[in-house]
mmCIF file of C-alpha atoms in Angstrom:
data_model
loop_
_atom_site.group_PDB
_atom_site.id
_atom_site.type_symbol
_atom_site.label_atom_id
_atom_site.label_comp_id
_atom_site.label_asym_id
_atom_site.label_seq_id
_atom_site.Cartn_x
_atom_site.Cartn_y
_atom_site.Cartn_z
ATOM 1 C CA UNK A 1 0.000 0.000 0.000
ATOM 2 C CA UNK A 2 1.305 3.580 -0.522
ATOM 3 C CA UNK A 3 2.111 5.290 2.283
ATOM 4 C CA UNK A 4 2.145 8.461 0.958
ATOM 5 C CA UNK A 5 -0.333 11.183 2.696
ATOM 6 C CA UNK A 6 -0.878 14.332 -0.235
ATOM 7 C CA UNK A 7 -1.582 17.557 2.328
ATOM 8 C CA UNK A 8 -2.715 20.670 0.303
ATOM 9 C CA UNK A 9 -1.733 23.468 2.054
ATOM 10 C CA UNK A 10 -2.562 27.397 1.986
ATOM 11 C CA UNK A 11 -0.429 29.040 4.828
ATOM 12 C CA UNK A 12 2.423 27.593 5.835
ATOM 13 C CA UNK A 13 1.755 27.923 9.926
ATOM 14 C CA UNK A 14 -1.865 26.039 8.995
ATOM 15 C CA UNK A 15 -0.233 22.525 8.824
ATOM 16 C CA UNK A 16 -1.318 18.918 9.611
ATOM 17 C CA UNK A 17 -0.477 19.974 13.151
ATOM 18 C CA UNK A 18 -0.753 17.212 16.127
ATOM 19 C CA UNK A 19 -2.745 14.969 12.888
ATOM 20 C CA UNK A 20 1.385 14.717 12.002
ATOM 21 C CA UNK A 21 2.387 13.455 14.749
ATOM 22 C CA UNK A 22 -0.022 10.630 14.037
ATOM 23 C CA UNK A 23 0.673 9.480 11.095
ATOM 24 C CA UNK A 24 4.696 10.107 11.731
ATOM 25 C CA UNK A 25 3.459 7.190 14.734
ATOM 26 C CA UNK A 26 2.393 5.035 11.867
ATOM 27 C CA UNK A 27 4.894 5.412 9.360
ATOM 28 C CA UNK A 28 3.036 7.631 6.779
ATOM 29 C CA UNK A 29 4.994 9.832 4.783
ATOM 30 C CA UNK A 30 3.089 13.551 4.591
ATOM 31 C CA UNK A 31 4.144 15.398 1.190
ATOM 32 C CA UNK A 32 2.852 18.824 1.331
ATOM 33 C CA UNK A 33 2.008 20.519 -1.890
ATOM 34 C CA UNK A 34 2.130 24.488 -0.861
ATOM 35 C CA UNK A 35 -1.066 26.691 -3.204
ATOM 36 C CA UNK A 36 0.994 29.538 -4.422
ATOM 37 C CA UNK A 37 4.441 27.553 -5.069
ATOM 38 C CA UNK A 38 3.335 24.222 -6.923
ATOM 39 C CA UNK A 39 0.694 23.813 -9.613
ATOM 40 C CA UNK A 40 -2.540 22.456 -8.088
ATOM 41 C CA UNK A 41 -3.064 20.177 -11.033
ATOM 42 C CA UNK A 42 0.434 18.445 -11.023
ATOM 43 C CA UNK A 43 -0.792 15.337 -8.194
ATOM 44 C CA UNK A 44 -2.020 12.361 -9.240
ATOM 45 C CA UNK A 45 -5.389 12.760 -7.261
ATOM 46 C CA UNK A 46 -5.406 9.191 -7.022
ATOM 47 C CA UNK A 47 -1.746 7.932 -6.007
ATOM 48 C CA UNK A 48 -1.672 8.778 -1.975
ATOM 49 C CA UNK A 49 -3.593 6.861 0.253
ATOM 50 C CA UNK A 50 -5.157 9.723 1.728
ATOM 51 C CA UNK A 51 -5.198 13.912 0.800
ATOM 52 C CA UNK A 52 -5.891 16.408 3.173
ATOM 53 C CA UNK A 53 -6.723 19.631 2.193
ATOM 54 C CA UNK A 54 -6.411 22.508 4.924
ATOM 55 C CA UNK A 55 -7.630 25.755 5.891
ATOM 56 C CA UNK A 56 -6.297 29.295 5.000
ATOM 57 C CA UNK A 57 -8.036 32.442 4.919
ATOM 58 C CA UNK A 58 -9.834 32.833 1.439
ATOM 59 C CA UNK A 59 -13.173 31.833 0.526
ATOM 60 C CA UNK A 60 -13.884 28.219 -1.086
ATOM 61 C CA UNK A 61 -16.147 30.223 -3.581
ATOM 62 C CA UNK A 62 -13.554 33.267 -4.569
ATOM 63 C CA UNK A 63 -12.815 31.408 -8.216
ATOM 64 C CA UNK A 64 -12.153 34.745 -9.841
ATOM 65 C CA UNK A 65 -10.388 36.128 -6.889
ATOM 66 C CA UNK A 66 -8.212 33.140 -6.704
ATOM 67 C CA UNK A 67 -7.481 30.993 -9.796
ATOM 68 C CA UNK A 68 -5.819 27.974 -7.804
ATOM 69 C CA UNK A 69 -9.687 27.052 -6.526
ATOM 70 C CA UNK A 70 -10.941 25.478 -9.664
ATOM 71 C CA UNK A 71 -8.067 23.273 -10.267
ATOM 72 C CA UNK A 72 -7.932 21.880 -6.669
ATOM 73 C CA UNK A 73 -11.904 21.742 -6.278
ATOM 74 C CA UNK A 74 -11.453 18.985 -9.957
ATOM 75 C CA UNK A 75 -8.518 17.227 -8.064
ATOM 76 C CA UNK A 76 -11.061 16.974 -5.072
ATOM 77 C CA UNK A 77 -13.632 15.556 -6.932
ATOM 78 C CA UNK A 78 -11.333 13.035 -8.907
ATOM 79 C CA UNK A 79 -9.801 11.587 -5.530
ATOM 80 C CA UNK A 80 -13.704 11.854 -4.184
ATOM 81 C CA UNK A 81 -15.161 9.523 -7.318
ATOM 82 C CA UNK A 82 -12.296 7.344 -6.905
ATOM 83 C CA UNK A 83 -13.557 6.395 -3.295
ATOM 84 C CA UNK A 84 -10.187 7.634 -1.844
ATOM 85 C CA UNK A 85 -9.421 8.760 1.675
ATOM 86 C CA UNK A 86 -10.395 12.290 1.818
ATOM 87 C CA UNK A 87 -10.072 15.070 4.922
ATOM 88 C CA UNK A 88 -10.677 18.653 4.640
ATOM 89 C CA UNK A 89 -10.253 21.030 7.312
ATOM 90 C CA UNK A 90 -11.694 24.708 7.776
ATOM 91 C CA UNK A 91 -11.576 25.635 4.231
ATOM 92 C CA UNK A 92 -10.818 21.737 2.801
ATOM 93 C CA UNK A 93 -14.189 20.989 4.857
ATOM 94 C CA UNK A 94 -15.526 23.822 2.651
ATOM 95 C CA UNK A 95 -13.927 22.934 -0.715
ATOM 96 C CA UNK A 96 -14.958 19.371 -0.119
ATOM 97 C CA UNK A 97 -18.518 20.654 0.432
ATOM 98 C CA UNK A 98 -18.518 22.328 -2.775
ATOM 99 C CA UNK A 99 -17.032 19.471 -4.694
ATOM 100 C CA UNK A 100 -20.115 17.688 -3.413
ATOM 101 C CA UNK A 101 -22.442 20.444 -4.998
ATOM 102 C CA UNK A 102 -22.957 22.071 -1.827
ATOM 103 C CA UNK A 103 -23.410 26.107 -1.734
ATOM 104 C CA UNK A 104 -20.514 27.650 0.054
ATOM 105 C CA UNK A 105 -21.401 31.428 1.478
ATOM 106 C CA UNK A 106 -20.547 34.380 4.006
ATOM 107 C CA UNK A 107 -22.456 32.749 7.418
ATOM 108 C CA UNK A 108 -22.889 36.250 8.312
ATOM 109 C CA UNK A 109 -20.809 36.049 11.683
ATOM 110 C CA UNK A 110 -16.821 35.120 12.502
ATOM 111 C CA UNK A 111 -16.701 32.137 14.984
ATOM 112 C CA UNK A 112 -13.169 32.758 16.667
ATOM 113 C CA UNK A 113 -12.126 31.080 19.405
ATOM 114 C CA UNK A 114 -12.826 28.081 21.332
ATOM 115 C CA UNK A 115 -16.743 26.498 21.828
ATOM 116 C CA UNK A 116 -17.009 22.762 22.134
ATOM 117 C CA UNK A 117 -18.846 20.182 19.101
ATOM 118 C CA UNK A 118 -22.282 18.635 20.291
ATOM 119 C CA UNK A 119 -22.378 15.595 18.128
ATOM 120 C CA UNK A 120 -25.402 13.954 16.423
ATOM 121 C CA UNK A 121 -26.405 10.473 17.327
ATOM 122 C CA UNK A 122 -24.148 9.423 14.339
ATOM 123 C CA UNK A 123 -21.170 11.704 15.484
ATOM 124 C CA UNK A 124 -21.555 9.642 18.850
ATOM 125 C CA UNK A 125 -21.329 6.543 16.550
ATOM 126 C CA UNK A 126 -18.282 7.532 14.794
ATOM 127 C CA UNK A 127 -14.798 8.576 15.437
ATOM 128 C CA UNK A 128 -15.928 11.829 16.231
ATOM 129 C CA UNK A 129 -16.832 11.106 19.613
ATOM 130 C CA UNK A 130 -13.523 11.321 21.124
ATOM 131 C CA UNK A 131 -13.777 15.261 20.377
ATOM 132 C CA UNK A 132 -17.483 15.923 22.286
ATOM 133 C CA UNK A 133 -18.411 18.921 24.078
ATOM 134 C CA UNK A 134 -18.526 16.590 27.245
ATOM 135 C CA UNK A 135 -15.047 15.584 27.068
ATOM 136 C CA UNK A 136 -13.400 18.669 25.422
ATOM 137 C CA UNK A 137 -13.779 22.156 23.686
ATOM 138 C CA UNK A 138 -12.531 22.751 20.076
ATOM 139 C CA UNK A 139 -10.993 25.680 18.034
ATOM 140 C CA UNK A 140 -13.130 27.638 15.305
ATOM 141 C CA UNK A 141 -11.531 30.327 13.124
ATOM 142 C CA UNK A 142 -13.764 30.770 10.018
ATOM 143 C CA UNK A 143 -16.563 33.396 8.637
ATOM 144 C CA UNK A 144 -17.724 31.050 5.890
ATOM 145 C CA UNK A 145 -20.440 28.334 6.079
ATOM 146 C CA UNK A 146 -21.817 25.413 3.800
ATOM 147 C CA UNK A 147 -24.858 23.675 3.280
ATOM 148 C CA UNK A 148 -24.663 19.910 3.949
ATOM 149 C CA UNK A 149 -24.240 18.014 0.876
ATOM 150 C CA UNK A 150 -26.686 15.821 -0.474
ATOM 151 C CA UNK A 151 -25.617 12.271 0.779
ATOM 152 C CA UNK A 152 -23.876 13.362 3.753
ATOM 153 C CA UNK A 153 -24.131 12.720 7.124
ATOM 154 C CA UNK A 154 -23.665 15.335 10.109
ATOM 155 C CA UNK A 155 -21.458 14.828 12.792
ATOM 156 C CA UNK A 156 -21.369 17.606 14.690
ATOM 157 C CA UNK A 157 -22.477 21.057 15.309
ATOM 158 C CA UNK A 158 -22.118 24.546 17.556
ATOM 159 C CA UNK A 159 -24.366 27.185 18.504
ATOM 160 C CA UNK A 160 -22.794 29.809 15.787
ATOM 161 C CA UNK A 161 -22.329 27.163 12.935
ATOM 162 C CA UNK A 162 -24.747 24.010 12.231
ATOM 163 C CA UNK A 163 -22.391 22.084 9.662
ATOM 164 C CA UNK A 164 -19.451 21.730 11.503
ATOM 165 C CA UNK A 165 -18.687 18.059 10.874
ATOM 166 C CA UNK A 166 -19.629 15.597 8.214
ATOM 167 C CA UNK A 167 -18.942 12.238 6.724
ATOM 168 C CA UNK A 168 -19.439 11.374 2.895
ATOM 169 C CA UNK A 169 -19.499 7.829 2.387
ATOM 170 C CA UNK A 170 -17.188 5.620 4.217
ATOM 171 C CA UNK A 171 -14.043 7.146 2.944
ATOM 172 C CA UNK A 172 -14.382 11.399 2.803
ATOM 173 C CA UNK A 173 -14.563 13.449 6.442
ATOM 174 C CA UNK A 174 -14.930 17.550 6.521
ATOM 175 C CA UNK A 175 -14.115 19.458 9.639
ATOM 176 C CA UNK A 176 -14.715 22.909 9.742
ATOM 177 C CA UNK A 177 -13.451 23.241 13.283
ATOM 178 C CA UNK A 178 -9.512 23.064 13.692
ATOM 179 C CA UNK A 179 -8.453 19.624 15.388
ATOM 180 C CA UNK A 180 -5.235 19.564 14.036
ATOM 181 C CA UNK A 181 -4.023 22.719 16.263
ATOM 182 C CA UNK A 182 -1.256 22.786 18.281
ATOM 183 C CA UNK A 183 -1.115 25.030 21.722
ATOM 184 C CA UNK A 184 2.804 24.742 21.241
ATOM 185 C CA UNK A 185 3.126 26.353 18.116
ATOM 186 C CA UNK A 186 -0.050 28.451 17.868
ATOM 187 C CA UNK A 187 1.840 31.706 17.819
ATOM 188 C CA UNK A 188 2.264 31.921 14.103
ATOM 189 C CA UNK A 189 -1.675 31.718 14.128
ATOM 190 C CA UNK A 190 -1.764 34.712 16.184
ATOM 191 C CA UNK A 191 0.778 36.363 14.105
ATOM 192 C CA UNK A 192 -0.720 35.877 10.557
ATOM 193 C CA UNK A 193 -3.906 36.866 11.964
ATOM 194 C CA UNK A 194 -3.329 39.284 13.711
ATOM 195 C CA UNK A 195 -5.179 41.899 11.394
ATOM 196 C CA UNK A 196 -8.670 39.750 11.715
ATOM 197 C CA UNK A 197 -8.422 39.444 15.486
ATOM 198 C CA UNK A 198 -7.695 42.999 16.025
ATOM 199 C CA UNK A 199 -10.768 43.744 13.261
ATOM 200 C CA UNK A 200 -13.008 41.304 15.395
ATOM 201 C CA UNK A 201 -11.878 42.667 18.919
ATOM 202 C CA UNK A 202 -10.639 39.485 19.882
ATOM 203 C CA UNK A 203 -7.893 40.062 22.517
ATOM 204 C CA UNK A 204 -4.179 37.761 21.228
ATOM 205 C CA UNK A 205 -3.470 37.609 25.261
ATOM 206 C CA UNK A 206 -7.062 35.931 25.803
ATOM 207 C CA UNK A 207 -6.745 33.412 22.510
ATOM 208 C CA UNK A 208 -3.176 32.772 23.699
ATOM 209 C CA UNK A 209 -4.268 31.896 27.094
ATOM 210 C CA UNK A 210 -7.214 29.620 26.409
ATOM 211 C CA UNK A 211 -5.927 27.753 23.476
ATOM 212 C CA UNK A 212 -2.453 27.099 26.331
ATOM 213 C CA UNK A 213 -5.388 25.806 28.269
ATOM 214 C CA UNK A 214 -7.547 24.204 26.020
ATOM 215 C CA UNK A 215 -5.202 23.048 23.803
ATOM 216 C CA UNK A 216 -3.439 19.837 25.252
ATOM 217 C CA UNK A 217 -6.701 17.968 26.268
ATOM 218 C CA UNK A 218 -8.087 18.584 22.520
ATOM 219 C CA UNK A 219 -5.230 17.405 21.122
ATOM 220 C CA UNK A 220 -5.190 13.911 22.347
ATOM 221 C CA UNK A 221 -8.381 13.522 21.620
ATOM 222 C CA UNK A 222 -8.063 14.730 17.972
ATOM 223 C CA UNK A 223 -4.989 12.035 18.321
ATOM 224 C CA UNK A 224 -7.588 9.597 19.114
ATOM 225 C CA UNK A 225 -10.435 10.558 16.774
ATOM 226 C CA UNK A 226 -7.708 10.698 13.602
ATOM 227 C CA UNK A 227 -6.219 7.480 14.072
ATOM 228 C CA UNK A 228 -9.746 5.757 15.176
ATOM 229 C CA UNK A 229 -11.075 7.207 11.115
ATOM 230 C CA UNK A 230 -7.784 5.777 9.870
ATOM 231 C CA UNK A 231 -7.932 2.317 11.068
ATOM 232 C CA UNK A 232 -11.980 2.703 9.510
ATOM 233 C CA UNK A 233 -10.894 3.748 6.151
ATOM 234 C CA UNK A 234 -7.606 1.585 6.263
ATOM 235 C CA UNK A 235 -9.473 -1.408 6.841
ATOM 236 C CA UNK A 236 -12.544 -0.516 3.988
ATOM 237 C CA UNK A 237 -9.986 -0.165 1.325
ATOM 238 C CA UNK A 238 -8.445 -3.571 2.401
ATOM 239 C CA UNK A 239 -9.358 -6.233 -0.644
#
Protein backbone atom coordinates (compact mmCIF):
# COMPACT_ATOMS: atom_id res chain seq x y z
CA UNK A 1 0.00 0.00 0.00
CA UNK A 2 1.31 3.58 -0.52
CA UNK A 3 2.11 5.29 2.28
CA UNK A 4 2.15 8.46 0.96
CA UNK A 5 -0.33 11.18 2.70
CA UNK A 6 -0.88 14.33 -0.23
CA UNK A 7 -1.58 17.56 2.33
CA UNK A 8 -2.71 20.67 0.30
CA UNK A 9 -1.73 23.47 2.05
CA UNK A 10 -2.56 27.40 1.99
CA UNK A 11 -0.43 29.04 4.83
CA UNK A 12 2.42 27.59 5.83
CA UNK A 13 1.76 27.92 9.93
CA UNK A 14 -1.87 26.04 8.99
CA UNK A 15 -0.23 22.53 8.82
CA UNK A 16 -1.32 18.92 9.61
CA UNK A 17 -0.48 19.97 13.15
CA UNK A 18 -0.75 17.21 16.13
CA UNK A 19 -2.75 14.97 12.89
CA UNK A 20 1.38 14.72 12.00
CA UNK A 21 2.39 13.45 14.75
CA UNK A 22 -0.02 10.63 14.04
CA UNK A 23 0.67 9.48 11.10
CA UNK A 24 4.70 10.11 11.73
CA UNK A 25 3.46 7.19 14.73
CA UNK A 26 2.39 5.03 11.87
CA UNK A 27 4.89 5.41 9.36
CA UNK A 28 3.04 7.63 6.78
CA UNK A 29 4.99 9.83 4.78
CA UNK A 30 3.09 13.55 4.59
CA UNK A 31 4.14 15.40 1.19
CA UNK A 32 2.85 18.82 1.33
CA UNK A 33 2.01 20.52 -1.89
CA UNK A 34 2.13 24.49 -0.86
CA UNK A 35 -1.07 26.69 -3.20
CA UNK A 36 0.99 29.54 -4.42
CA UNK A 37 4.44 27.55 -5.07
CA UNK A 38 3.33 24.22 -6.92
CA UNK A 39 0.69 23.81 -9.61
CA UNK A 40 -2.54 22.46 -8.09
CA UNK A 41 -3.06 20.18 -11.03
CA UNK A 42 0.43 18.45 -11.02
CA UNK A 43 -0.79 15.34 -8.19
CA UNK A 44 -2.02 12.36 -9.24
CA UNK A 45 -5.39 12.76 -7.26
CA UNK A 46 -5.41 9.19 -7.02
CA UNK A 47 -1.75 7.93 -6.01
CA UNK A 48 -1.67 8.78 -1.97
CA UNK A 49 -3.59 6.86 0.25
CA UNK A 50 -5.16 9.72 1.73
CA UNK A 51 -5.20 13.91 0.80
CA UNK A 52 -5.89 16.41 3.17
CA UNK A 53 -6.72 19.63 2.19
CA UNK A 54 -6.41 22.51 4.92
CA UNK A 55 -7.63 25.76 5.89
CA UNK A 56 -6.30 29.30 5.00
CA UNK A 57 -8.04 32.44 4.92
CA UNK A 58 -9.83 32.83 1.44
CA UNK A 59 -13.17 31.83 0.53
CA UNK A 60 -13.88 28.22 -1.09
CA UNK A 61 -16.15 30.22 -3.58
CA UNK A 62 -13.55 33.27 -4.57
CA UNK A 63 -12.82 31.41 -8.22
CA UNK A 64 -12.15 34.74 -9.84
CA UNK A 65 -10.39 36.13 -6.89
CA UNK A 66 -8.21 33.14 -6.70
CA UNK A 67 -7.48 30.99 -9.80
CA UNK A 68 -5.82 27.97 -7.80
CA UNK A 69 -9.69 27.05 -6.53
CA UNK A 70 -10.94 25.48 -9.66
CA UNK A 71 -8.07 23.27 -10.27
CA UNK A 72 -7.93 21.88 -6.67
CA UNK A 73 -11.90 21.74 -6.28
CA UNK A 74 -11.45 18.98 -9.96
CA UNK A 75 -8.52 17.23 -8.06
CA UNK A 76 -11.06 16.97 -5.07
CA UNK A 77 -13.63 15.56 -6.93
CA UNK A 78 -11.33 13.04 -8.91
CA UNK A 79 -9.80 11.59 -5.53
CA UNK A 80 -13.70 11.85 -4.18
CA UNK A 81 -15.16 9.52 -7.32
CA UNK A 82 -12.30 7.34 -6.91
CA UNK A 83 -13.56 6.39 -3.30
CA UNK A 84 -10.19 7.63 -1.84
CA UNK A 85 -9.42 8.76 1.68
CA UNK A 86 -10.39 12.29 1.82
CA UNK A 87 -10.07 15.07 4.92
CA UNK A 88 -10.68 18.65 4.64
CA UNK A 89 -10.25 21.03 7.31
CA UNK A 90 -11.69 24.71 7.78
CA UNK A 91 -11.58 25.63 4.23
CA UNK A 92 -10.82 21.74 2.80
CA UNK A 93 -14.19 20.99 4.86
CA UNK A 94 -15.53 23.82 2.65
CA UNK A 95 -13.93 22.93 -0.71
CA UNK A 96 -14.96 19.37 -0.12
CA UNK A 97 -18.52 20.65 0.43
CA UNK A 98 -18.52 22.33 -2.78
CA UNK A 99 -17.03 19.47 -4.69
CA UNK A 100 -20.11 17.69 -3.41
CA UNK A 101 -22.44 20.44 -5.00
CA UNK A 102 -22.96 22.07 -1.83
CA UNK A 103 -23.41 26.11 -1.73
CA UNK A 104 -20.51 27.65 0.05
CA UNK A 105 -21.40 31.43 1.48
CA UNK A 106 -20.55 34.38 4.01
CA UNK A 107 -22.46 32.75 7.42
CA UNK A 108 -22.89 36.25 8.31
CA UNK A 109 -20.81 36.05 11.68
CA UNK A 110 -16.82 35.12 12.50
CA UNK A 111 -16.70 32.14 14.98
CA UNK A 112 -13.17 32.76 16.67
CA UNK A 113 -12.13 31.08 19.40
CA UNK A 114 -12.83 28.08 21.33
CA UNK A 115 -16.74 26.50 21.83
CA UNK A 116 -17.01 22.76 22.13
CA UNK A 117 -18.85 20.18 19.10
CA UNK A 118 -22.28 18.64 20.29
CA UNK A 119 -22.38 15.59 18.13
CA UNK A 120 -25.40 13.95 16.42
CA UNK A 121 -26.40 10.47 17.33
CA UNK A 122 -24.15 9.42 14.34
CA UNK A 123 -21.17 11.70 15.48
CA UNK A 124 -21.55 9.64 18.85
CA UNK A 125 -21.33 6.54 16.55
CA UNK A 126 -18.28 7.53 14.79
CA UNK A 127 -14.80 8.58 15.44
CA UNK A 128 -15.93 11.83 16.23
CA UNK A 129 -16.83 11.11 19.61
CA UNK A 130 -13.52 11.32 21.12
CA UNK A 131 -13.78 15.26 20.38
CA UNK A 132 -17.48 15.92 22.29
CA UNK A 133 -18.41 18.92 24.08
CA UNK A 134 -18.53 16.59 27.25
CA UNK A 135 -15.05 15.58 27.07
CA UNK A 136 -13.40 18.67 25.42
CA UNK A 137 -13.78 22.16 23.69
CA UNK A 138 -12.53 22.75 20.08
CA UNK A 139 -10.99 25.68 18.03
CA UNK A 140 -13.13 27.64 15.30
CA UNK A 141 -11.53 30.33 13.12
CA UNK A 142 -13.76 30.77 10.02
CA UNK A 143 -16.56 33.40 8.64
CA UNK A 144 -17.72 31.05 5.89
CA UNK A 145 -20.44 28.33 6.08
CA UNK A 146 -21.82 25.41 3.80
CA UNK A 147 -24.86 23.68 3.28
CA UNK A 148 -24.66 19.91 3.95
CA UNK A 149 -24.24 18.01 0.88
CA UNK A 150 -26.69 15.82 -0.47
CA UNK A 151 -25.62 12.27 0.78
CA UNK A 152 -23.88 13.36 3.75
CA UNK A 153 -24.13 12.72 7.12
CA UNK A 154 -23.67 15.33 10.11
CA UNK A 155 -21.46 14.83 12.79
CA UNK A 156 -21.37 17.61 14.69
CA UNK A 157 -22.48 21.06 15.31
CA UNK A 158 -22.12 24.55 17.56
CA UNK A 159 -24.37 27.18 18.50
CA UNK A 160 -22.79 29.81 15.79
CA UNK A 161 -22.33 27.16 12.93
CA UNK A 162 -24.75 24.01 12.23
CA UNK A 163 -22.39 22.08 9.66
CA UNK A 164 -19.45 21.73 11.50
CA UNK A 165 -18.69 18.06 10.87
CA UNK A 166 -19.63 15.60 8.21
CA UNK A 167 -18.94 12.24 6.72
CA UNK A 168 -19.44 11.37 2.89
CA UNK A 169 -19.50 7.83 2.39
CA UNK A 170 -17.19 5.62 4.22
CA UNK A 171 -14.04 7.15 2.94
CA UNK A 172 -14.38 11.40 2.80
CA UNK A 173 -14.56 13.45 6.44
CA UNK A 174 -14.93 17.55 6.52
CA UNK A 175 -14.11 19.46 9.64
CA UNK A 176 -14.72 22.91 9.74
CA UNK A 177 -13.45 23.24 13.28
CA UNK A 178 -9.51 23.06 13.69
CA UNK A 179 -8.45 19.62 15.39
CA UNK A 180 -5.23 19.56 14.04
CA UNK A 181 -4.02 22.72 16.26
CA UNK A 182 -1.26 22.79 18.28
CA UNK A 183 -1.12 25.03 21.72
CA UNK A 184 2.80 24.74 21.24
CA UNK A 185 3.13 26.35 18.12
CA UNK A 186 -0.05 28.45 17.87
CA UNK A 187 1.84 31.71 17.82
CA UNK A 188 2.26 31.92 14.10
CA UNK A 189 -1.68 31.72 14.13
CA UNK A 190 -1.76 34.71 16.18
CA UNK A 191 0.78 36.36 14.10
CA UNK A 192 -0.72 35.88 10.56
CA UNK A 193 -3.91 36.87 11.96
CA UNK A 194 -3.33 39.28 13.71
CA UNK A 195 -5.18 41.90 11.39
CA UNK A 196 -8.67 39.75 11.71
CA UNK A 197 -8.42 39.44 15.49
CA UNK A 198 -7.70 43.00 16.02
CA UNK A 199 -10.77 43.74 13.26
CA UNK A 200 -13.01 41.30 15.40
CA UNK A 201 -11.88 42.67 18.92
CA UNK A 202 -10.64 39.48 19.88
CA UNK A 203 -7.89 40.06 22.52
CA UNK A 204 -4.18 37.76 21.23
CA UNK A 205 -3.47 37.61 25.26
CA UNK A 206 -7.06 35.93 25.80
CA UNK A 207 -6.74 33.41 22.51
CA UNK A 208 -3.18 32.77 23.70
CA UNK A 209 -4.27 31.90 27.09
CA UNK A 210 -7.21 29.62 26.41
CA UNK A 211 -5.93 27.75 23.48
CA UNK A 212 -2.45 27.10 26.33
CA UNK A 213 -5.39 25.81 28.27
CA UNK A 214 -7.55 24.20 26.02
CA UNK A 215 -5.20 23.05 23.80
CA UNK A 216 -3.44 19.84 25.25
CA UNK A 217 -6.70 17.97 26.27
CA UNK A 218 -8.09 18.58 22.52
CA UNK A 219 -5.23 17.40 21.12
CA UNK A 220 -5.19 13.91 22.35
CA UNK A 221 -8.38 13.52 21.62
CA UNK A 222 -8.06 14.73 17.97
CA UNK A 223 -4.99 12.03 18.32
CA UNK A 224 -7.59 9.60 19.11
CA UNK A 225 -10.43 10.56 16.77
CA UNK A 226 -7.71 10.70 13.60
CA UNK A 227 -6.22 7.48 14.07
CA UNK A 228 -9.75 5.76 15.18
CA UNK A 229 -11.07 7.21 11.12
CA UNK A 230 -7.78 5.78 9.87
CA UNK A 231 -7.93 2.32 11.07
CA UNK A 232 -11.98 2.70 9.51
CA UNK A 233 -10.89 3.75 6.15
CA UNK A 234 -7.61 1.58 6.26
CA UNK A 235 -9.47 -1.41 6.84
CA UNK A 236 -12.54 -0.52 3.99
CA UNK A 237 -9.99 -0.17 1.33
CA UNK A 238 -8.45 -3.57 2.40
CA UNK A 239 -9.36 -6.23 -0.64
Amino acid sequence: MNREVLAIRHVHFEDLGSLELELGERGRLVRYLDVGFARIEAPDPVSASLMVVLGGPISAADDDLYPTLVPLLSLIEKRIAAGLPTLGICLGAQLIARALGARVYPSGRTELGWTPLTLTDAGRASPLRHLDGAQTSMLHWHGDTFDLPDNATLLASTPACENQAFAWGDHVLGLQCHPEIRADRFEPWLIGNAGELVAHGIDARRLRAETAQLGPTMEAAARRMFGEWLDQVEAQSKP
